[in-house]
Tab-separated table of C-alpha atoms in Angstrom:
chain	number	residue	atom	x	y	z
A	880	MET	CA	2.335	25.498	-39.151
A	881	SER	CA	0.150	28.400	-37.911
A	882	LYS	CA	-2.066	30.221	-40.324
A	883	GLY	CA	-0.227	33.519	-40.283
A	884	MET	CA	-0.471	34.078	-36.501
A	885	VAL	CA	2.745	34.421	-34.540
A	886	ASP	CA	3.251	31.521	-32.177
A	887	VAL	CA	2.797	32.974	-28.685
A	888	PRO	CA	5.037	31.278	-26.105
A	889	PRO	CA	3.112	29.814	-23.111
A	890	ARG	CA	2.662	32.432	-20.388
A	891	GLY	CA	3.308	30.180	-17.400
A	892	GLY	CA	0.742	28.918	-14.882
A	893	PHE	CA	-1.391	25.844	-15.397
A	894	SER	CA	-2.378	24.942	-18.945
A	895	PHE	CA	-5.980	23.723	-19.027
A	896	ASP	CA	-5.847	22.631	-22.690
A	897	LEU	CA	-6.356	18.942	-22.062
A	898	CYS	CA	-9.049	19.219	-19.357
A	899	ARG	CA	-11.952	18.921	-21.815
A	900	ARG	CA	-10.367	15.852	-23.352
A	901	ASN	CA	-9.797	14.301	-19.908
A	902	ASP	CA	-13.432	14.923	-18.936
A	903	MET	CA	-14.604	13.300	-22.156
A	904	LEU	CA	-12.388	10.296	-21.518
A	905	THR	CA	-13.622	9.812	-17.918
A	906	GLN	CA	-17.213	10.063	-19.135
A	907	LYS	CA	-16.472	7.336	-21.664
A	908	GLY	CA	-15.216	5.165	-18.837
A	909	ALA	CA	-11.424	5.562	-18.982
A	910	LYS	CA	-9.806	5.634	-15.560
A	911	ALA	CA	-7.576	8.597	-14.777
A	912	PRO	CA	-4.017	7.516	-13.801
A	913	SER	CA	-3.362	7.677	-10.092
A	914	TYR	CA	-0.376	9.564	-8.822
A	915	ARG	CA	2.047	8.584	-6.187
A	916	LYS	CA	1.172	10.337	-2.927
A	917	THR	CA	3.232	10.275	0.178
A	918	GLY	CA	0.189	9.545	2.469
A	919	THR	CA	2.370	10.790	5.222
A	920	THR	CA	3.077	11.913	8.718
A	921	ILE	CA	5.318	14.987	8.920
A	922	VAL	CA	5.930	17.094	12.031
A	923	GLY	CA	7.976	20.001	13.272
A	924	LEU	CA	8.531	21.633	16.625
A	925	ILE	CA	10.469	24.523	18.101
A	926	PHE	CA	12.654	23.680	21.065
A	927	GLN	CA	15.102	25.575	23.249
A	928	ASP	CA	17.893	26.032	20.710
A	929	GLY	CA	16.118	25.752	17.354
A	930	VAL	CA	13.851	23.559	15.277
A	931	ILE	CA	13.372	19.782	14.931
A	932	LEU	CA	11.617	18.262	11.910
A	933	GLY	CA	10.403	14.663	11.611
A	934	ALA	CA	8.872	12.455	8.917
A	935	ASP	CA	7.956	8.838	8.201
A	936	THR	CA	9.379	7.069	5.109
A	937	ARG	CA	6.474	5.374	3.312
A	938	ALA	CA	5.345	6.382	-0.181
A	939	THR	CA	2.082	4.896	-1.471
A	940	GLU	CA	0.346	4.484	-4.811
A	941	GLY	CA	-3.217	3.895	-3.715
A	942	PRO	CA	-3.148	0.865	-1.392
A	943	ILE	CA	0.315	-0.292	-2.438
A	944	VAL	CA	3.570	0.821	-0.846
A	945	CYS	CA	5.790	1.906	-3.730
A	946	ASP	CA	8.765	3.054	-1.646
A	947	LYS	CA	9.414	1.661	1.836
A	948	ASN	CA	12.193	4.100	2.651
A	949	CYS	CA	11.817	7.397	0.815
A	950	GLU	CA	13.168	10.771	2.002
A	951	LYS	CA	10.541	13.320	2.901
A	952	ILE	CA	12.771	15.891	4.594
A	953	HIS	CA	14.089	18.047	1.769
A	954	TYR	CA	17.073	20.370	1.809
A	955	MET	CA	16.261	24.023	1.166
A	956	ALA	CA	19.347	25.829	2.470
A	957	PRO	CA	22.165	24.941	4.880
A	958	ASN	CA	20.002	26.307	7.704
A	959	ILE	CA	16.529	25.469	6.361
A	960	TYR	CA	14.825	22.104	5.744
A	961	CYS	CA	11.318	21.309	4.530
A	962	CYS	CA	9.130	18.216	5.048
A	963	GLY	CA	6.650	17.448	2.248
A	964	ALA	CA	3.299	15.633	2.159
A	965	GLY	CA	0.896	15.169	-0.757
A	966	THR	CA	1.846	14.272	-4.300
A	967	ALA	CA	5.501	13.172	-4.242
A	968	ALA	CA	6.378	14.752	-7.600
A	969	ASP	CA	4.914	18.076	-6.479
A	970	THR	CA	6.739	18.228	-3.132
A	971	GLU	CA	10.017	17.223	-4.774
A	972	ALA	CA	9.717	19.700	-7.626
A	973	VAL	CA	8.595	22.657	-5.550
A	974	THR	CA	11.260	22.215	-2.846
A	975	ASP	CA	14.021	21.727	-5.442
A	976	MET	CA	12.888	24.829	-7.296
A	977	VAL	CA	12.771	27.062	-4.221
A	978	SER	CA	16.072	25.634	-2.966
A	979	SER	CA	17.730	26.740	-6.219
A	980	GLN	CA	16.089	30.150	-6.018
A	981	LEU	CA	17.382	30.539	-2.453
A	982	GLN	CA	20.911	29.709	-3.527
A	983	LEU	CA	20.822	32.322	-6.282
A	984	HIS	CA	19.437	34.776	-3.742
A	985	ARG	CA	22.334	33.981	-1.372
A	986	TYR	CA	24.818	34.748	-4.099
A	987	HIS	CA	22.986	37.960	-4.922
A	988	THR	CA	22.730	39.239	-1.325
A	989	GLY	CA	25.820	37.677	0.228
A	990	ARG	CA	23.790	36.663	3.277
A	991	GLU	CA	22.441	33.494	4.919
A	992	SER	CA	18.918	32.610	3.696
A	993	ARG	CA	15.963	33.465	5.913
A	994	VAL	CA	13.053	31.108	6.537
A	995	VAL	CA	10.485	33.790	5.636
A	996	THR	CA	12.132	34.061	2.193
A	997	ALA	CA	11.592	30.372	1.541
A	998	LEU	CA	8.091	30.696	2.940
A	999	THR	CA	7.144	33.543	0.620
A	1000	LEU	CA	8.646	31.889	-2.464
A	1001	LEU	CA	6.745	28.670	-1.734
A	1002	LYS	CA	3.388	30.261	-0.941
A	1003	ARG	CA	3.494	32.533	-3.987
A	1004	HIS	CA	4.167	29.545	-6.225
A	1005	LEU	CA	1.444	27.375	-4.690
A	1006	PHE	CA	-1.163	30.158	-4.782
A	1007	ASN	CA	-0.284	30.861	-8.391
A	1008	TYR	CA	-1.251	27.261	-9.238
A	1009	GLN	CA	-4.515	27.525	-7.280
A	1010	GLY	CA	-4.015	24.269	-5.349
A	1011	TYR	CA	-3.249	22.109	-8.389
A	1012	VAL	CA	0.310	21.666	-7.107
A	1013	GLN	CA	-0.627	19.346	-4.245
A	1014	ALA	CA	2.169	19.965	-1.802
A	1015	ALA	CA	1.540	20.363	1.928
A	1016	LEU	CA	4.769	21.405	3.622
A	1017	VAL	CA	6.288	21.875	7.052
A	1018	LEU	CA	9.105	24.379	6.707
A	1019	GLY	CA	11.592	24.918	9.507
A	1020	GLY	CA	14.958	26.582	10.023
A	1021	VAL	CA	17.144	28.907	12.063
A	1022	ASP	CA	18.378	32.209	10.679
A	1023	VAL	CA	19.680	35.540	12.069
A	1024	THR	CA	16.195	36.379	13.288
A	1025	GLY	CA	15.904	33.159	15.280
A	1026	PRO	CA	14.193	29.757	14.910
A	1027	HIS	CA	11.078	29.574	12.686
A	1028	LEU	CA	8.474	26.885	11.946
A	1029	HIS	CA	5.722	27.225	9.319
A	1030	THR	CA	3.085	25.057	7.662
A	1031	ILE	CA	2.169	25.670	4.027
A	1032	TYR	CA	-1.060	24.344	2.515
A	1033	PRO	CA	-1.563	23.347	-1.150
A	1034	HIS	CA	-3.629	26.441	-1.923
A	1035	GLY	CA	-0.937	28.759	-0.607
A	1036	SER	CA	-2.015	29.681	2.928
A	1037	THR	CA	0.541	29.507	5.726
A	1038	ASP	CA	0.624	29.288	9.514
A	1039	THR	CA	3.412	30.092	11.948
A	1040	LEU	CA	3.405	27.690	14.851
A	1041	PRO	CA	5.456	26.380	17.794
A	1042	PHE	CA	4.582	22.790	16.765
A	1043	ALA	CA	2.949	21.489	13.589
A	1044	THR	CA	1.863	18.283	11.843
A	1045	MET	CA	0.720	17.600	8.259
A	1046	GLY	CA	-0.278	14.611	6.117
A	1047	SER	CA	-2.760	11.759	6.556
A	1048	GLY	CA	-1.160	10.878	9.913
A	1049	SER	CA	-1.301	14.465	11.181
A	1050	LEU	CA	-4.142	13.785	13.630
A	1051	ALA	CA	-2.323	10.873	15.230
A	1052	ALA	CA	0.874	12.937	15.533
A	1053	MET	CA	-0.928	16.054	16.758
A	1054	SER	CA	-2.567	14.086	19.570
A	1055	VAL	CA	0.933	13.323	20.871
A	1056	PHE	CA	2.102	16.929	20.521
A	1057	GLU	CA	-0.988	18.382	22.190
A	1058	SER	CA	-0.513	16.040	25.154
A	1059	LYS	CA	3.230	16.368	25.652
A	1060	TYR	CA	4.547	19.589	24.098
A	1061	LYS	CA	5.876	22.345	26.315
A	1062	GLU	CA	8.050	25.380	25.657
A	1063	GLY	CA	11.789	25.192	26.176
A	1064	LEU	CA	12.310	21.500	25.460
A	1065	THR	CA	15.904	20.272	25.455
A	1066	LYS	CA	17.462	18.613	22.415
A	1067	ASP	CA	16.931	15.055	23.689
A	1068	GLU	CA	13.376	15.748	24.869
A	1069	GLY	CA	12.582	17.346	21.507
A	1070	ILE	CA	13.925	14.448	19.446
A	1071	LYS	CA	12.100	11.962	21.684
A	1072	LEU	CA	8.803	13.832	21.284
A	1073	VAL	CA	9.152	14.120	17.510
A	1074	THR	CA	9.947	10.409	17.279
A	1075	GLU	CA	6.888	9.557	19.406
A	1076	ALA	CA	4.638	11.693	17.219
A	1077	ILE	CA	5.914	10.108	14.006
A	1078	CYS	CA	5.535	6.627	15.524
A	1079	ALA	CA	1.919	7.447	16.390
A	1080	GLY	CA	1.393	8.236	12.701
A	1081	ILE	CA	3.302	5.147	11.551
A	1082	PHE	CA	1.295	2.690	13.658
A	1083	ASN	CA	-2.142	4.265	13.568
A	1084	ASP	CA	-2.304	5.652	10.036
A	1085	LEU	CA	-2.223	3.210	7.133
A	1086	GLY	CA	-0.827	5.878	4.795
A	1087	SER	CA	2.328	6.227	6.923
A	1088	GLY	CA	4.853	3.597	7.882
A	1089	SER	CA	8.356	2.151	7.944
A	1090	ASN	CA	11.028	4.344	9.564
A	1091	VAL	CA	11.441	7.693	11.338
A	1092	ASP	CA	13.617	10.455	9.860
A	1093	VAL	CA	14.605	13.397	12.076
A	1094	CYS	CA	16.332	16.673	11.242
A	1095	LEU	CA	17.621	19.006	13.960
A	1096	ILE	CA	18.562	22.611	13.131
A	1097	THR	CA	20.190	25.039	15.542
A	1098	LYS	CA	22.166	28.238	15.079
A	1099	GLY	CA	25.116	27.383	12.888
A	1100	HIS	CA	24.620	23.594	13.165
A	1101	LYS	CA	22.367	20.911	11.703
A	1102	GLU	CA	21.969	17.151	12.174
A	1103	TYR	CA	20.152	15.135	9.534
A	1104	LEU	CA	19.312	11.832	11.256
A	1105	ARG	CA	18.224	9.653	8.364
A	1106	ASN	CA	16.446	6.515	9.655
A	1107	HIS	CA	16.831	7.656	13.255
A	1108	MET	CA	14.529	4.802	14.299
A	1109	LEU	CA	13.594	1.563	12.515
A	1110	PRO	CA	10.609	0.174	14.423
A	1111	ASN	CA	9.408	-2.101	11.604
A	1112	PRO	CA	11.772	-4.928	10.795
A	1113	ARG	CA	10.550	-7.724	8.539
A	1114	THR	CA	8.802	-10.247	10.792
A	1115	TYR	CA	9.558	-13.498	9.058
A	1116	VAL	CA	12.471	-14.664	6.989
A	1117	SER	CA	12.306	-18.280	5.960
A	1118	GLU	CA	15.438	-20.362	6.631
A	1119	LYS	CA	14.872	-22.159	3.386
A	1120	SER	CA	15.623	-19.761	0.563
A	1121	TYR	CA	13.085	-19.686	-2.228
A	1122	ALA	CA	14.099	-20.944	-5.628
A	1123	PHE	CA	12.508	-19.580	-8.760
A	1124	PRO	CA	12.757	-22.419	-11.240
A	1125	LYS	CA	12.833	-21.513	-14.884
A	1126	LYS	CA	9.360	-22.312	-16.016
A	1127	ILE	CA	9.503	-20.938	-19.516
A	1128	GLU	CA	8.220	-23.689	-21.760
A	1129	VAL	CA	9.407	-23.794	-25.357
A	1130	LEU	CA	6.337	-24.583	-27.409
A	1131	LEU	CA	7.733	-24.130	-30.895
A	1132	THR	CA	11.156	-23.367	-32.402
A	1133	LYS	CA	11.310	-21.767	-35.827
A	1134	ILE	CA	14.492	-20.156	-37.151
A	1135	THR	CA	14.219	-17.701	-40.023
A	1136	PRO	CA	17.626	-16.539	-41.297
A	1137	LEU	CA	17.724	-12.875	-42.304
A	1138	LYS	CA	18.496	-12.336	-45.951
A	1139	GLU	CA	21.739	-10.672	-46.865
A	1140	LYS	CA	20.769	-7.023	-47.249
A	1141	VAL	CA	24.170	-5.453	-47.228
A	1142	GLU	CA	26.721	-5.780	-49.978
A	1143	ILE	CA	30.274	-5.633	-48.772
A	1144	ILE	CA	32.607	-3.978	-51.243
A	1145	GLU	CA	36.225	-4.709	-50.580
A	1146	SER	CA	38.091	-1.499	-51.131
A	1147	SER	CA	41.573	-0.488	-50.093
A	1148	ASP	CA	40.415	3.129	-49.550
A	1149	ALA	CA	37.894	2.248	-46.892
A	1150	MET	CA	38.782	3.429	-43.383
A	1151	GLU	CA	41.921	5.203	-44.444
A	1152	GLU	CA	42.420	8.745	-43.281
B	150	MET	CA	-26.925	17.078	-17.690
B	151	THR	CA	-24.895	14.343	-15.931
B	152	LYS	CA	-26.719	11.435	-14.304
B	153	GLN	CA	-27.113	11.944	-10.563
B	154	ARG	CA	-25.267	9.356	-8.502
B	155	ALA	CA	-25.918	8.084	-4.972
B	156	ASN	CA	-24.102	9.976	-2.208
B	157	TRP	CA	-24.232	6.988	0.113
B	158	SER	CA	-22.872	3.494	-0.478
B	159	PRO	CA	-24.092	0.485	1.520
B	160	TYR	CA	-20.643	-1.091	1.233
B	161	ASP	CA	-17.266	-0.477	2.846
B	162	ASN	CA	-13.998	-2.336	2.432
B	163	ASN	CA	-12.366	-3.526	5.639
B	164	GLY	CA	-9.272	-4.785	3.822
B	165	GLY	CA	-7.136	-7.824	4.625
B	166	SER	CA	-5.894	-10.877	2.763
B	167	CYS	CA	-6.701	-14.610	2.880
B	168	VAL	CA	-4.854	-17.635	1.554
B	169	ALA	CA	-5.610	-21.364	1.425
B	170	ILE	CA	-3.353	-24.201	0.259
B	171	ALA	CA	-4.447	-27.829	-0.172
B	172	GLY	CA	-2.082	-30.717	0.473
B	173	ALA	CA	-2.302	-34.482	0.088
B	174	ASP	CA	-3.746	-34.999	3.574
B	175	TYR	CA	-3.978	-31.497	5.063
B	176	CYS	CA	-5.242	-28.038	4.294
B	177	VAL	CA	-3.758	-24.697	5.422
B	178	ILE	CA	-6.054	-21.675	5.699
B	179	ALA	CA	-4.560	-18.327	6.711
B	180	ALA	CA	-5.657	-14.699	6.995
B	181	ASP	CA	-4.278	-11.546	8.601
B	182	THR	CA	-6.130	-10.095	11.597
B	183	ARG	CA	-6.240	-6.413	10.648
B	184	MET	CA	-9.609	-4.754	10.121
B	185	SER	CA	-9.461	-1.243	8.684
B	186	THR	CA	-11.581	1.427	7.065
B	187	GLY	CA	-10.083	4.094	4.851
B	188	TYR	CA	-6.731	5.006	6.392
B	189	ASN	CA	-7.733	3.985	9.926
B	190	ILE	CA	-7.345	0.727	11.815
B	191	LEU	CA	-10.495	-0.579	13.509
B	192	SER	CA	-8.947	-3.677	15.065
B	193	ARG	CA	-5.560	-5.394	15.096
B	194	GLU	CA	-7.040	-8.727	16.271
B	195	TYR	CA	-10.115	-9.467	14.181
B	196	SER	CA	-10.366	-13.059	12.926
B	197	LYS	CA	-11.468	-13.550	9.333
B	198	ILE	CA	-11.522	-17.355	9.577
B	199	THR	CA	-14.582	-19.272	10.694
B	200	LYS	CA	-15.393	-22.965	11.090
B	201	LEU	CA	-18.422	-23.931	9.049
B	202	ALA	CA	-18.293	-27.728	9.547
B	203	ASP	CA	-16.116	-30.291	11.269
B	204	LYS	CA	-13.430	-30.307	8.566
B	205	CYS	CA	-14.384	-27.211	6.639
B	206	LEU	CA	-13.279	-23.601	7.248
B	207	MET	CA	-13.875	-20.357	5.427
B	208	ALA	CA	-11.635	-17.300	5.269
B	209	SER	CA	-13.283	-14.124	3.936
B	210	SER	CA	-12.050	-10.636	3.243
B	211	GLY	CA	-14.025	-7.610	2.051
B	212	PHE	CA	-16.890	-5.969	3.926
B	213	GLN	CA	-16.905	-7.667	7.333
B	214	ALA	CA	-20.550	-6.854	8.106
B	215	ASP	CA	-21.570	-8.833	5.005
B	216	VAL	CA	-19.038	-11.548	5.910
B	217	LYS	CA	-20.542	-11.867	9.398
B	218	ALA	CA	-24.068	-12.114	7.945
B	219	LEU	CA	-22.909	-14.741	5.452
B	220	GLN	CA	-21.194	-16.794	8.183
B	221	LYS	CA	-24.355	-16.753	10.327
B	222	HIS	CA	-26.482	-17.811	7.363
B	223	LEU	CA	-24.194	-20.742	6.524
B	224	ALA	CA	-23.994	-21.842	10.163
B	225	ALA	CA	-27.788	-21.915	10.365
B	226	ARG	CA	-28.045	-23.915	7.130
B	227	HIS	CA	-25.428	-26.345	8.412
B	228	LEU	CA	-27.423	-26.920	11.592
B	229	ILE	CA	-30.522	-27.708	9.563
B	230	TYR	CA	-28.486	-30.113	7.401
B	231	GLN	CA	-27.221	-31.889	10.520
B	232	HIS	CA	-30.792	-32.311	11.798
B	233	GLN	CA	-32.027	-33.609	8.460
B	234	HIS	CA	-29.115	-35.904	7.502
B	235	ASN	CA	-27.608	-36.794	10.863
B	236	LYS	CA	-24.094	-35.998	9.721
B	237	GLN	CA	-21.692	-33.102	9.144
B	238	MET	CA	-21.605	-31.387	5.754
B	239	SER	CA	-18.632	-32.381	3.623
B	240	CYS	CA	-16.366	-29.676	2.189
B	241	PRO	CA	-17.620	-30.047	-1.414
B	242	ALA	CA	-21.220	-29.860	-0.187
B	243	MET	CA	-20.471	-26.700	1.791
B	244	GLY	CA	-18.723	-25.369	-1.304
B	245	GLN	CA	-21.864	-25.712	-3.359
B	246	LEU	CA	-24.020	-24.233	-0.576
B	247	LEU	CA	-21.797	-21.166	-0.346
B	248	SER	CA	-21.953	-20.653	-4.093
B	249	ASN	CA	-25.753	-20.856	-4.111
B	250	THR	CA	-26.022	-18.506	-1.123
B	251	LEU	CA	-23.850	-15.908	-2.824
B	252	TYR	CA	-25.712	-16.101	-6.145
B	253	TYR	CA	-29.047	-15.803	-4.351
B	254	LYS	CA	-28.029	-12.175	-3.699
B	255	ARG	CA	-26.800	-11.618	-7.241
B	256	PHE	CA	-28.400	-8.168	-7.477
B	257	PHE	CA	-27.353	-6.885	-4.022
B	258	PRO	CA	-24.251	-8.985	-3.382
B	259	TYR	CA	-22.465	-9.944	-0.227
B	260	TYR	CA	-19.248	-7.902	-0.561
B	261	SER	CA	-17.294	-10.921	0.569
B	262	PHE	CA	-14.298	-12.530	-1.129
B	263	ASN	CA	-14.027	-16.083	0.151
B	264	VAL	CA	-11.743	-19.055	0.167
B	265	LEU	CA	-13.094	-22.310	1.530
B	266	GLY	CA	-10.611	-24.861	2.837
B	267	GLY	CA	-10.827	-28.296	4.385
B	268	LEU	CA	-10.694	-32.045	3.771
B	269	ASP	CA	-12.969	-33.779	1.304
B	270	SER	CA	-14.725	-37.089	2.018
B	271	GLU	CA	-11.550	-39.017	1.107
B	272	GLY	CA	-9.412	-37.012	3.537
B	273	LYS	CA	-7.507	-35.127	0.827
B	274	GLY	CA	-7.039	-31.372	1.136
B	275	CYS	CA	-9.491	-29.273	-0.838
B	276	VAL	CA	-9.666	-25.529	-1.496
B	277	TYR	CA	-12.496	-23.673	-3.225
B	278	THR	CA	-12.132	-20.084	-4.343
B	279	TYR	CA	-15.065	-17.691	-4.911
B	280	ASP	CA	-15.864	-14.299	-6.300
B	281	ALA	CA	-18.454	-12.002	-4.690
B	282	VAL	CA	-21.443	-13.501	-6.548
B	283	GLY	CA	-20.702	-17.199	-6.217
B	284	SER	CA	-18.596	-18.274	-9.169
B	285	TYR	CA	-16.401	-21.025	-7.723
B	286	GLU	CA	-13.781	-23.582	-8.610
B	287	ARG	CA	-11.882	-26.275	-6.779
B	288	VAL	CA	-8.164	-25.409	-6.850
B	289	GLY	CA	-4.934	-26.459	-5.168
B	290	TYR	CA	-4.316	-23.008	-3.661
B	291	SER	CA	-5.832	-19.541	-3.767
B	292	SER	CA	-5.676	-16.069	-2.274
B	293	GLN	CA	-8.326	-13.331	-1.957
B	294	GLY	CA	-8.438	-9.814	-0.573
B	295	SER	CA	-6.408	-6.635	-0.854
B	296	GLY	CA	-3.066	-8.478	-0.911
B	297	SER	CA	-4.150	-11.175	-3.360
B	298	THR	CA	-2.578	-9.414	-6.351
B	299	LEU	CA	0.739	-9.532	-4.498
B	300	ILE	CA	0.358	-13.089	-3.157
B	301	MET	CA	-1.143	-15.002	-6.089
B	302	PRO	CA	1.766	-14.593	-8.548
B	303	PHE	CA	4.202	-15.900	-5.938
B	304	LEU	CA	2.009	-18.918	-5.190
B	305	ASP	CA	1.686	-19.541	-8.939
B	306	ASN	CA	5.454	-19.468	-9.278
B	307	GLN	CA	6.054	-21.864	-6.383
B	308	LEU	CA	3.070	-24.219	-6.635
B	309	LYS	CA	1.709	-24.179	-10.145
B	310	SER	CA	2.584	-27.035	-12.432
B	311	PRO	CA	4.166	-26.084	-15.746
B	312	SER	CA	1.822	-25.527	-18.654
B	313	PRO	CA	-0.577	-28.407	-19.233
B	314	LEU	CA	0.331	-28.164	-22.904
B	315	LEU	CA	3.554	-29.973	-22.202
B	316	LEU	CA	2.776	-32.183	-19.254
B	317	PRO	CA	-0.465	-33.901	-18.381
B	318	ALA	CA	-2.615	-31.799	-16.044
B	319	GLN	CA	-1.596	-32.453	-12.473
B	320	ASP	CA	-3.770	-33.092	-9.490
B	321	ALA	CA	-5.111	-30.021	-7.736
B	322	VAL	CA	-3.186	-30.634	-4.520
B	323	THR	CA	0.365	-29.488	-3.947
B	324	PRO	CA	3.213	-31.918	-3.245
B	325	LEU	CA	4.510	-29.790	-0.349
B	326	SER	CA	4.606	-31.162	3.178
B	327	GLU	CA	2.548	-29.517	5.930
B	328	THR	CA	5.526	-27.672	7.485
B	329	GLU	CA	6.687	-26.459	4.077
B	330	ALA	CA	3.230	-25.145	3.284
B	331	VAL	CA	3.022	-23.285	6.620
B	332	ASP	CA	6.490	-21.808	5.970
B	333	LEU	CA	5.356	-20.673	2.529
B	334	VAL	CA	2.251	-19.017	3.984
B	335	LYS	CA	4.315	-17.148	6.605
B	336	THR	CA	6.767	-15.893	3.961
B	337	VAL	CA	3.942	-14.860	1.661
B	338	PHE	CA	2.174	-12.806	4.319
B	339	ALA	CA	5.389	-11.185	5.581
B	340	SER	CA	6.032	-10.058	2.001
B	341	ALA	CA	2.475	-8.907	1.321
B	342	THR	CA	2.537	-6.877	4.560
B	343	GLU	CA	5.588	-4.967	3.311
B	344	ARG	CA	3.758	-3.635	0.279
B	345	ASP	CA	0.022	-3.644	1.071
B	346	ILE	CA	-1.130	-1.088	3.632
B	347	TYR	CA	-4.294	-3.057	4.475
B	348	THR	CA	-2.446	-6.262	5.420
B	349	GLY	CA	-0.566	-6.613	8.699
B	350	ASP	CA	-0.700	-6.791	12.516
B	351	LYS	CA	-1.033	-10.550	13.037
B	352	LEU	CA	-1.337	-13.693	10.942
B	353	GLU	CA	-3.755	-16.451	11.902
B	354	ILE	CA	-2.921	-19.864	10.424
B	355	VAL	CA	-5.301	-22.800	10.725
B	356	VAL	CA	-4.221	-26.304	9.690
B	357	VAL	CA	-6.822	-29.037	9.121
B	358	ASN	CA	-5.707	-32.634	8.974
B	359	ALA	CA	-6.866	-36.118	9.983
B	360	GLU	CA	-6.055	-35.401	13.638
B	361	GLY	CA	-8.200	-32.270	13.775
B	362	ILE	CA	-7.795	-28.513	13.617
B	363	ARG	CA	-4.685	-26.652	14.804
B	364	ARG	CA	-4.397	-22.863	15.151
B	365	GLU	CA	-1.165	-20.854	15.029
B	366	TYR	CA	-0.392	-17.113	15.212
B	367	MET	CA	2.500	-15.026	13.922
B	368	ASP	CA	3.259	-11.322	14.340
B	369	LEU	CA	3.301	-9.114	11.265
B	370	ARG	CA	4.373	-5.497	10.789
B	371	LYS	CA	2.054	-3.135	12.605
B	372	ASP	CA	2.635	0.008	10.528
């Protein structure tokens, strides 16, 4: 196919081949496809014995809710979990990829994974893609060095914090944390505060909604509380169930028999071993 | 060199959905009470329904500043009509007035998506549906706003007569009773709230019939 040149395999990183074509198409009036974002509220905080992560469960495609109960707290390692905001495909892919890399690393070293390892793998990947991988993450876990909580931004910068929020509902959640956070919270106080912060995002941010997921990580123990709170039940269910009558009208019936295209030859050899 | 575009837009979308259903002797007009901008909520209790004449109401979603201006304009015109003709405007008359008002601003439109509902001069339910520049039609039911794409197909399935190719075209009004229509509206909004982020908080239902106007509220999801 090539004119004598050796086909060079792609070198990794983002391929910008189609960008000129996309620009030309948008200029001609074609609308670029929207992607599914998690328009989210995700939080994390460090308490007495470890780390607690929280997230809402709404995934949106523009103004429409495409998933009312999705999972935004992703598994990275037995002692590390990561909440993801931004483009759903990006957060899913990047956390899955680093989770696999961590497992291989565990086999290689024979040790429990450290949070800084996950942090470095994630930030290197995101920086490499110059922000095109739109994943904003809250990474938390407990390893031999102690409890850790980090935020990772789509361009690859990171922060290390005692409490953190990300996503479109981050301001609503942060207002709760800034008012009520203190060091040395107990497990129940921590879960209550995380739930309050996520609820603030759920009710005040239109990009977040539905239920609260919580994940608690301490030394040697983790609790993944899926749908820890369901503050949004459906408000009205009609007693009369709705029927969907078949309204397909037959306008015209025309039957065209297919001609015989296959000749069947009766042979005693057919199908014998 | 690409054409330079305006950095500022005079319009904003405050979201929300409206529905109106016409019956044999009643009309149901409903809208949610959430007003939002971008991802933020401005109010959980903002009414989108206004009374234009004795038996004629309008529900409007879109840019609420334009909606408010439009409502004031129509109210003023109705007052003048009452002085000149010594009677209330009928629903079809108000329908035509609204259309003309919207088209008057054809080249700087009211960003307002309206449904007009009420009783016509014979006392039958009537619903008119509009686009932003005044194209209108009398129908048996309609929805407008951010949730309309979710609501309209369901109303079509439940209320629309089968294709007029087979049966003679039916009357615009639905055969449902008043309670059935209100039940349908509540179900429709509860469902739209699940999937549209701009619809929610509270539902305001107004029923117009021979006795007068009745208002009802129902809670919707607040997330």
